Amino acid sequence: MRLELRVNGEIRSAEGLWSGESLLYVLRERLGLMGAKNACEQGECGSCSVLLDGELVCACLVPALQAQGREVLTVEGLAPQGLHPIQEAFLAAGAVQCGFCTPGLVMAAYDLLRRHPRPSEADVREALAGNLCRCTGYTKVVSAVLAAAEGAVP
Amino acid sequence: MEFWQPQSLTEALEIREQGAEPVAGGTDLMVDLNFDRRRPKALLDLSQLPELREWDRVDGWLRLGAALTYTRAIAELGGLLPGLVLASRTVGSPQIRNRGTLGGNLATASPAGDALPPLMAAGAEVELVSRRGTRRLPLPAFLLGPKRSALADDELVAAVWVPPARGPQQFAKVGPRNAMVIAVCSLALDLDPERRRVGCAIGSVGPTVLRATEAERFLEGTLEESDWAALPAAAQGRFGELVAAAARPIDDLRGSAAYRRHALSVLARRCLAWAWTDGSWA
């Protein structure tokens, strides 16, 4: 089967899809976008978080063919050039260690700040509750998101 | 495997009749596909059917379309169904709540389905539709066993009908953390002070979500006598015991039967105290 969708502003297509294929598989294996990570494949870890028509989703749980004609934003599309301020904030706060969870966390933070530009710490923790990080203990991740919200990024 | 994307419910029911597996948010089904646990011969995508996404007031009930997501339930139903909203907030994570639907929770029929206790406590009915027609089943008659429901092979869950809250509603759930948790046990409480009616349903402590009928009758008697004054402590304790007695839990990797019974009696006392002191209804 054939899929055509808009990814990071560009029309992309893929041929020969299996009907049960996930959006994550299409992004990584057919379109070469490695930002969304493949870890648990059951929606537990949030590493594959992307926006589908503006909604934060786990790409591993979206049947790819449901994305026909729809719009996907991945971490690669966040900043036209260089890094997005949220990514800068993650770097500045030391919120990146091994980096595997980072793209998913950045997308979840982006989704939060778009809806809620001045979140409390509790808001940040609730918004990031679906993203697992085994390195940082989350403290610096939360600081990074709060710093990004305040525009306090060098 | 085929992938069908009908544009109308009529078309969807024709495809369903041929044995296609429905998918809306994909939060349950895609896990099974990713892990090669299930290979349906065809998938029936319900995401293009606007009629399943809407909710309305009809004949004094709320009719919630099966494809209503938890995120939308939280944003739109707060004043009408506070118990369902509290439960929806405990589902998964933002990513899961954006995709998961009430219809999916019903059709999956897990005893741990978070939306099911508040729906059962409120007296909800499930609307099932096929080419043969439409039928409405009270939720206890729809849920037959662990992941087994009365949904026939040619039927879809079209909607769930719920009376709007007439008094305080509460929900509580036990799990190792606040997100991404399959309930170890859960409880929903629905009080209608004016009609002196109580609904109480418990999750993850039996083959299906269950009603705690004796606990409900006991509390209705207490409502009668106490007239909404201070809640007698003895009544709270007795309510907790009766709720725990209604449970039929098993030992499994999430918790022992004994722990579940104990935790449930604690949830029952807490939810009762919260509901009783909810000033907006006094």
Coordinates of C-alpha atoms in Angstrom, one line a residue, chain B residues 66-221:
Chain B
A66 CA -17.1 5.8 20.9
A67 CA -14.1 7.6 19.4
L68 CA -14.1 10.4 22.0
T69 CA -10.6 10.6 23.4
Y70 CA -9.6 10.9 27.1
T71 CA -8.1 14.3 26.3
R72 CA -11.4 15.6 25.0
A73 CA -13.4 14.0 27.8
I74 CA -11.1 15.8 30.3
A75 CA -11.5 19.2 28.4
E76 CA -15.2 19.0 27.7
L77 CA -17.0 16.9 30.3
G78 CA -15.7 18.3 33.6
G79 CA -18.9 19.7 34.9
L80 CA -21.1 16.9 33.6
L81 CA -19.2 13.7 34.5
P82 CA -16.5 14.6 37.1
G83 CA -15.9 10.9 37.9
L84 CA -15.1 10.0 34.3
V85 CA -12.9 13.0 34.0
L86 CA -10.9 12.1 37.2
A87 CA -10.5 8.6 35.8
S88 CA -9.5 9.8 32.4
R89 CA -6.7 12.0 33.9
T90 CA -5.1 8.8 35.3
V91 CA -5.0 7.0 32.0
G92 CA -1.5 6.5 30.6
S93 CA 0.2 9.7 29.6
P94 CA -0.6 12.7 27.5
Q95 CA 0.4 10.7 24.4
I96 CA -2.0 7.9 25.3
R97 CA -4.9 10.2 26.4
N98 CA -4.6 12.0 23.0
R99 CA -5.3 8.8 21.2
G100 CA -7.1 6.3 23.4
T101 CA -10.9 6.4 23.2
L102 CA -13.8 5.5 25.5
G103 CA -15.0 3.0 22.8
G104 CA -11.7 1.3 22.8
N105 CA -11.7 1.0 26.6
L106 CA -15.2 -0.6 26.4
A107 CA -14.4 -3.0 23.6
T108 CA -11.1 -4.1 25.2
A109 CA -13.2 -4.9 28.3
S110 CA -10.2 -5.2 30.6
P111 CA -11.0 -5.4 34.3
A112 CA -8.4 -2.6 34.7
G113 CA -10.0 -0.3 32.1
D114 CA -9.9 3.1 33.9
A115 CA -13.0 4.6 32.3
L116 CA -15.2 1.6 33.2
P117 CA -15.7 2.0 37.0
P118 CA -17.0 5.6 36.7
L119 CA -19.2 4.7 33.8
M120 CA -20.6 1.7 35.7
A121 CA -21.1 3.7 39.0
A122 CA -23.1 6.3 37.0
G123 CA -25.3 3.6 35.4
A124 CA -24.0 3.8 31.8
E125 CA -25.3 1.8 28.9
V126 CA -23.3 0.8 25.8
E127 CA -24.8 1.4 22.4
L128 CA -23.9 -1.4 19.9
V129 CA -24.6 -1.1 16.2
S130 CA -24.5 -3.5 13.3
R131 CA -26.3 -3.9 10.0
R132 CA -28.9 -5.9 12.0
G133 CA -29.7 -2.8 14.0
T134 CA -28.9 -1.0 17.3
R135 CA -29.1 -2.3 20.9
R136 CA -28.3 -0.8 24.3
L137 CA -26.8 -2.9 27.1
P138 CA -26.3 -1.8 30.7
L139 CA -22.5 -1.9 31.2
P140 CA -22.6 -4.9 33.7
A141 CA -24.4 -6.9 30.9
F142 CA -21.8 -5.8 28.3
L143 CA -18.8 -6.9 30.3
L144 CA -18.6 -10.7 30.4
G145 CA -15.1 -11.5 31.6
P146 CA -11.5 -10.5 31.4
K147 CA -11.2 -8.9 27.9
R148 CA -14.6 -10.5 26.9
S149 CA -17.7 -8.5 26.1
A150 CA -21.1 -8.9 24.5
L151 CA -19.8 -7.2 21.4
A152 CA -20.8 -9.5 18.4
D153 CA -18.4 -10.1 15.5
D154 CA -20.5 -7.8 13.2
E155 CA -21.0 -5.0 15.8
L156 CA -19.2 -1.8 16.7
V157 CA -19.4 0.1 19.9
A158 CA -21.1 3.3 18.7
A159 CA -21.5 5.2 21.9
V160 CA -21.8 5.1 25.6
W161 CA -24.9 6.7 27.3
V162 CA -24.4 8.2 30.8
P163 CA -26.8 10.2 32.9
P164 CA -25.1 13.5 33.8
A165 CA -23.9 13.7 37.5
R166 CA -26.6 14.6 40.0
G167 CA -24.2 14.9 42.9
P168 CA -20.6 14.3 43.8
Q169 CA -18.5 11.7 41.9
Q170 CA -15.1 10.4 42.9
F171 CA -12.5 8.1 41.4
A172 CA -9.3 6.7 42.9
K173 CA -6.7 4.2 41.7
V174 CA -3.7 2.5 43.3
G175 CA -0.5 2.0 41.3
P176 CA 3.2 2.4 41.6
R177 CA 3.2 5.9 40.2
N178 CA 0.9 8.6 38.9
A179 CA 1.3 7.9 35.2
M180 CA 1.5 4.9 32.9
V181 CA -0.1 2.7 35.5
I182 CA -2.4 -0.3 35.1
A183 CA -4.6 -0.1 38.1
V184 CA -3.7 -2.5 41.0
C185 CA -7.2 -1.6 42.1
S186 CA -9.6 1.3 41.5
L187 CA -12.9 2.6 42.7
A188 CA -15.6 5.0 41.4
L189 CA -18.3 6.5 43.6
D190 CA -21.4 8.4 42.4
L191 CA -23.8 10.0 44.9
D192 CA -27.2 11.4 44.1
P193 CA -28.2 13.0 47.4
E194 CA -31.6 14.2 46.3
R195 CA -32.8 10.7 45.1
R196 CA -30.7 9.0 47.8
R197 CA -29.0 6.8 45.1
V198 CA -25.5 5.5 45.3
G199 CA -23.3 4.0 42.6
C200 CA -20.1 2.3 43.4
A201 CA -17.9 0.3 41.0
I202 CA -14.5 -1.3 41.5
G203 CA -11.8 -2.2 39.0
S204 CA -8.9 -4.6 38.8
V205 CA -10.3 -6.8 41.6
G206 CA -12.3 -9.3 39.6
P207 CA -12.9 -10.8 36.1
T208 CA -14.7 -7.6 35.1
V209 CA -15.3 -4.2 36.7
L210 CA -17.9 -5.0 39.4
R211 CA -20.6 -3.1 41.2
A212 CA -20.4 -3.1 45.0
T213 CA -24.1 -3.6 45.4
E214 CA -24.3 -4.2 49.2
A215 CA -22.1 -1.2 49.9
E216 CA -24.3 0.9 47.7
R217 CA -27.5 -0.2 49.6
F218 CA -25.8 0.4 52.9
L219 CA -24.8 3.9 52.0
E220 CA -28.2 4.7 50.6
G221 CA -29.5 3.8 54.1

